[in-house]
PDB file of C-alpha atoms in Angstrom:
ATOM      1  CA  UNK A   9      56.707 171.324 104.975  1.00 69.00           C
ATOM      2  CA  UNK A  10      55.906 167.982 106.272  1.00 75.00           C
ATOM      3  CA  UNK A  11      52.523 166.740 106.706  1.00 77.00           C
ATOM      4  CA  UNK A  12      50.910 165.580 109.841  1.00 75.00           C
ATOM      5  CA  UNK A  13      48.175 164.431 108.706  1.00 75.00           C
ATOM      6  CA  UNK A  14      45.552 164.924 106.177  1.00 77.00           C
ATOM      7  CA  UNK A  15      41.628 165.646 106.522  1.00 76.00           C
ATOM      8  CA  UNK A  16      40.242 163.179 103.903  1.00 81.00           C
ATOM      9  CA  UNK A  17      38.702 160.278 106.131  1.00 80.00           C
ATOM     10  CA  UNK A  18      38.783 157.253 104.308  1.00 82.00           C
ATOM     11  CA  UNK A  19      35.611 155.748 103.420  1.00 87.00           C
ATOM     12  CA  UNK A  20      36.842 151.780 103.997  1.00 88.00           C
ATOM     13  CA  UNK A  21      39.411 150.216 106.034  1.00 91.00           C
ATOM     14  CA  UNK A  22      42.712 150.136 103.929  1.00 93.00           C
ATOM     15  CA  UNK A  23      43.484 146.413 103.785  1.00 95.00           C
ATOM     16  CA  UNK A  24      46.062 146.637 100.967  1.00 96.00           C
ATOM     17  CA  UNK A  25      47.995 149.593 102.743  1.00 95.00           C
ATOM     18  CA  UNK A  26      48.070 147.579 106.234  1.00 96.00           C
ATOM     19  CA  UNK A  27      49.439 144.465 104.170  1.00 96.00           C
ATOM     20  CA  UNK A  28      52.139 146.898 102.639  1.00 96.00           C
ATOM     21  CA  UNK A  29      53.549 148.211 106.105  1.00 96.00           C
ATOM     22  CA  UNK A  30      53.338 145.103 107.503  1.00 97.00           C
ATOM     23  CA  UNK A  31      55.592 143.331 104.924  1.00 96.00           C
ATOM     24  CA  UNK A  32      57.956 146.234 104.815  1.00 96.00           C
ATOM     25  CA  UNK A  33      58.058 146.319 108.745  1.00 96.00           C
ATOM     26  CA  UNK A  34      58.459 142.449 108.788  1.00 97.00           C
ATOM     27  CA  UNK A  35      61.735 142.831 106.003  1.00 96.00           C
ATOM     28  CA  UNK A  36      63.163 145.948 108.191  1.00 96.00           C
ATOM     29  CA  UNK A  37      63.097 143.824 111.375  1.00 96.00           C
ATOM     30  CA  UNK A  38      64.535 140.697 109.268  1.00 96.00           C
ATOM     31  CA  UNK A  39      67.503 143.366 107.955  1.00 95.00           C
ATOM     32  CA  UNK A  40      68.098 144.550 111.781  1.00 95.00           C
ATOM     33  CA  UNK A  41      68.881 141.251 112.652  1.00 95.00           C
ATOM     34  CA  UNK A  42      71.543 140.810 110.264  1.00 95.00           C
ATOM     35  CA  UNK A  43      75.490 141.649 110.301  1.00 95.00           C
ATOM     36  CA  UNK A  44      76.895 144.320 107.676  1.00 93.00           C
ATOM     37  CA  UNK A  45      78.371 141.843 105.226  1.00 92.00           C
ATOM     38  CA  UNK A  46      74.756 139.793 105.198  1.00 93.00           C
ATOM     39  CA  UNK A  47      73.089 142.671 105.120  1.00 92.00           C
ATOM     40  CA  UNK A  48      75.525 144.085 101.865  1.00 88.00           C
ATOM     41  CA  UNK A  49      75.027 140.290 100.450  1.00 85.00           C
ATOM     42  CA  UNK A  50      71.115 140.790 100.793  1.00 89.00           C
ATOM     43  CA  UNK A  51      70.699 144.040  99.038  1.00 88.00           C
ATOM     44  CA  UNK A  52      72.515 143.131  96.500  1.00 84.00           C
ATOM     45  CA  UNK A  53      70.686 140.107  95.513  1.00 84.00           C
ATOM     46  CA  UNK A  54      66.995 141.437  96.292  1.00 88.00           C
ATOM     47  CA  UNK A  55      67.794 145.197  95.472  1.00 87.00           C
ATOM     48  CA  UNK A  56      67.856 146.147  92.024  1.00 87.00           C
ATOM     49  CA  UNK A  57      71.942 146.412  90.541  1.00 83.00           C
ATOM     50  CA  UNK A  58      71.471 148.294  87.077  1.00 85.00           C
ATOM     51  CA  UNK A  59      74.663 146.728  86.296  1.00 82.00           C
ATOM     52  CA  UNK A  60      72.888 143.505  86.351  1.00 83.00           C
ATOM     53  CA  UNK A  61      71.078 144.381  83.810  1.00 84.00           C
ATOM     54  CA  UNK A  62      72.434 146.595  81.841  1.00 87.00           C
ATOM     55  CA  UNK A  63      75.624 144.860  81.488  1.00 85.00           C
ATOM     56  CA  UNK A  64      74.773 140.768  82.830  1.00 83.00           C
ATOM     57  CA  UNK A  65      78.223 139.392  81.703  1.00 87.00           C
ATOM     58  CA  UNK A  66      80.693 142.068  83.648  1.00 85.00           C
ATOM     59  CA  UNK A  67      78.523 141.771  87.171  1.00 82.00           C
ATOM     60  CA  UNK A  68      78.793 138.643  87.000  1.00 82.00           C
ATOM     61  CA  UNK A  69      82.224 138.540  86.036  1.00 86.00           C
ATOM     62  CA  UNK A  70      83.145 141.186  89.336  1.00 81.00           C
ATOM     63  CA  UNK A  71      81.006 139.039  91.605  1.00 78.00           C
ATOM     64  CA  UNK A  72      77.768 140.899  91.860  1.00 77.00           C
ATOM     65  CA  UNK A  73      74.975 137.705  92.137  1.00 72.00           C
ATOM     66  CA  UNK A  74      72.222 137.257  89.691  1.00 66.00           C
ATOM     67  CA  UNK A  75      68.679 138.410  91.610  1.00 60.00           C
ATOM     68  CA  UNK A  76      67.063 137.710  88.918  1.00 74.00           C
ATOM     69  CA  UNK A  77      63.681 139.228  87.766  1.00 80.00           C
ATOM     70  CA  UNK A  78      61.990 139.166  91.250  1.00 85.00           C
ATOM     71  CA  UNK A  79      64.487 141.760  92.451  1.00 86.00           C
ATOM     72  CA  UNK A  80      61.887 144.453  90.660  1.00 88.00           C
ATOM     73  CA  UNK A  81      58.942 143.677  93.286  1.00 89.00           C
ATOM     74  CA  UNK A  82      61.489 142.656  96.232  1.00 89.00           C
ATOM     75  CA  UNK A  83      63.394 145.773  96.696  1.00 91.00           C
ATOM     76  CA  UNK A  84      60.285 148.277  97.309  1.00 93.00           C
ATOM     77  CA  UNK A  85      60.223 146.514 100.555  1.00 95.00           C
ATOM     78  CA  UNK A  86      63.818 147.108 101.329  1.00 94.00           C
ATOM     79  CA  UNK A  87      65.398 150.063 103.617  1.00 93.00           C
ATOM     80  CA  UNK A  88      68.519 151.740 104.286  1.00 90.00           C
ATOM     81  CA  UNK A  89      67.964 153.305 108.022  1.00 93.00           C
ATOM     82  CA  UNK A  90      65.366 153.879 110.202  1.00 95.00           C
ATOM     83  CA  UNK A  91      64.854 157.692 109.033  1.00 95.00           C
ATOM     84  CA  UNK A  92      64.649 155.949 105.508  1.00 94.00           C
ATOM     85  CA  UNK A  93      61.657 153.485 106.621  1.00 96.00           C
ATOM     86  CA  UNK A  94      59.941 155.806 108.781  1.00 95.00           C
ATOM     87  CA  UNK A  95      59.571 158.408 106.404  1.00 93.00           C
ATOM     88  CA  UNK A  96      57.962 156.422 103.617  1.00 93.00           C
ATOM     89  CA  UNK A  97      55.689 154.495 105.366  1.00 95.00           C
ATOM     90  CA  UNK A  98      54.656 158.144 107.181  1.00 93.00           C
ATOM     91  CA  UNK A  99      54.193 159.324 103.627  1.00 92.00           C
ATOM     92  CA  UNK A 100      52.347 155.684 102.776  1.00 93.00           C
ATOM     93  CA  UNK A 101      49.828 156.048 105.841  1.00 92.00           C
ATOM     94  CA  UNK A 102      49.169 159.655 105.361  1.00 91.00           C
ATOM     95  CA  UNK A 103      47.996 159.165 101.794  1.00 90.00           C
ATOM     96  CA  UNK A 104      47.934 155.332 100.993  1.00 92.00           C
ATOM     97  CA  UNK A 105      44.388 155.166 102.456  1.00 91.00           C
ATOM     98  CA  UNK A 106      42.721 157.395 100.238  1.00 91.00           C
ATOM     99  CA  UNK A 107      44.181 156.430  97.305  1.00 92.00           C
ATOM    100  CA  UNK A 108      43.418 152.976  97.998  1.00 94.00           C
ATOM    101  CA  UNK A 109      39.897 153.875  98.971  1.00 92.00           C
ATOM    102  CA  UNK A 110      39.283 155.391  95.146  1.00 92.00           C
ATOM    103  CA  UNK A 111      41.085 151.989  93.397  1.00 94.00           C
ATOM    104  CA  UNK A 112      40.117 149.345  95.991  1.00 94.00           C
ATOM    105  CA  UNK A 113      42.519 147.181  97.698  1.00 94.00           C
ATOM    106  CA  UNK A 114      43.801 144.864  95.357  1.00 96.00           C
ATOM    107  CA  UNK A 115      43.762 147.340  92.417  1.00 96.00           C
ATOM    108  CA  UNK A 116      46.002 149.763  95.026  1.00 95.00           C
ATOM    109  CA  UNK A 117      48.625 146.661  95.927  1.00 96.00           C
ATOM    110  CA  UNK A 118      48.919 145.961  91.815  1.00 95.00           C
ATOM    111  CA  UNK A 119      49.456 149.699  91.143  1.00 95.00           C
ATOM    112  CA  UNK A 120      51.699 149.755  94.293  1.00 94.00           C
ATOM    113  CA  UNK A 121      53.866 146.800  92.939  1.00 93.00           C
ATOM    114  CA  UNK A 122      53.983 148.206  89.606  1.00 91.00           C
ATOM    115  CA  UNK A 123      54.578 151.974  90.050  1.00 90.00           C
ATOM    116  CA  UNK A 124      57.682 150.942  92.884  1.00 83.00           C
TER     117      UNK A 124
END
C-alpha cells in the first residue's frame, strides 16, 4: 500500500527537507536537458561505479572516469526517470518533515547526506 499522506503535523517548517527537493529537482531538470551519451557520461562520473573503487586500475584502464570521493554525496541527488524521482521525493515529503522536526534541520541534512 502506498501512502497518501500521514497524520503527524509537523511542529516547524522543514527547511532542510525543502533544500533537499529543491536540489534534487534542480539536478533532474539539469539531466532532462541533456542528450543520452551526456547524460551516460554524467552518471558515470557523479554516480557511484563500485568498480571504481573496488578495482581503480581496470576502470580506468576500460575508460570508466575517476569521480572521485564526492561521487558518495553527489549521486543521492541523481535519477533515472520520472517514476524514479517522483516516488522518492513522495516518500521524502510524506515523512522527511517529521523526522526532521525530531533532529532539527541541519542535524536531518547531515544524517540525510550520510545515511544516502
Amino acid at each position: 500500500m502506498i501512502p497518501l499522506k500521514d497524520s503527524i503535523p509537523s511542529q516547524r517548517t522543514p527547511y532542510g527537507m525543502y533544500a533537499i527537493l529543491a536540489m534534487t529537482a534542480l539536478v533532474f531538470i539539469y539531466q532532462l536537458g541533456m542528450s543520452n551519451l551526456e547524460e551516460n557520461i554524467f552518471m558515470m562520473v557523479r554516480g557511484v561505479v563500485p568498480a571504481r573503487f573496488t578495482h581503480p586500475i581496470w576502470a580506468h584502464q576500460v575508460g570508466f572516469p575517476g569521480g572521485g570521493i564526492f561521487s558518495f554525496v553527489t549521486y543521492m541527488f541523481l535519477h533515472s526517470g520520472w517514476l524514479h524521482i517522483l516516488g522518492n521525493m513522495w516518500m521524502l515529503w510524506i515523512f522527511g518533515d517529521n523526522v526532521e522536526d525530531v533532529m532539527g534541520s541541519f542535524r536531518f541534512v547531515l544524517f540525510y547526506l550520510v545515511c544516502g
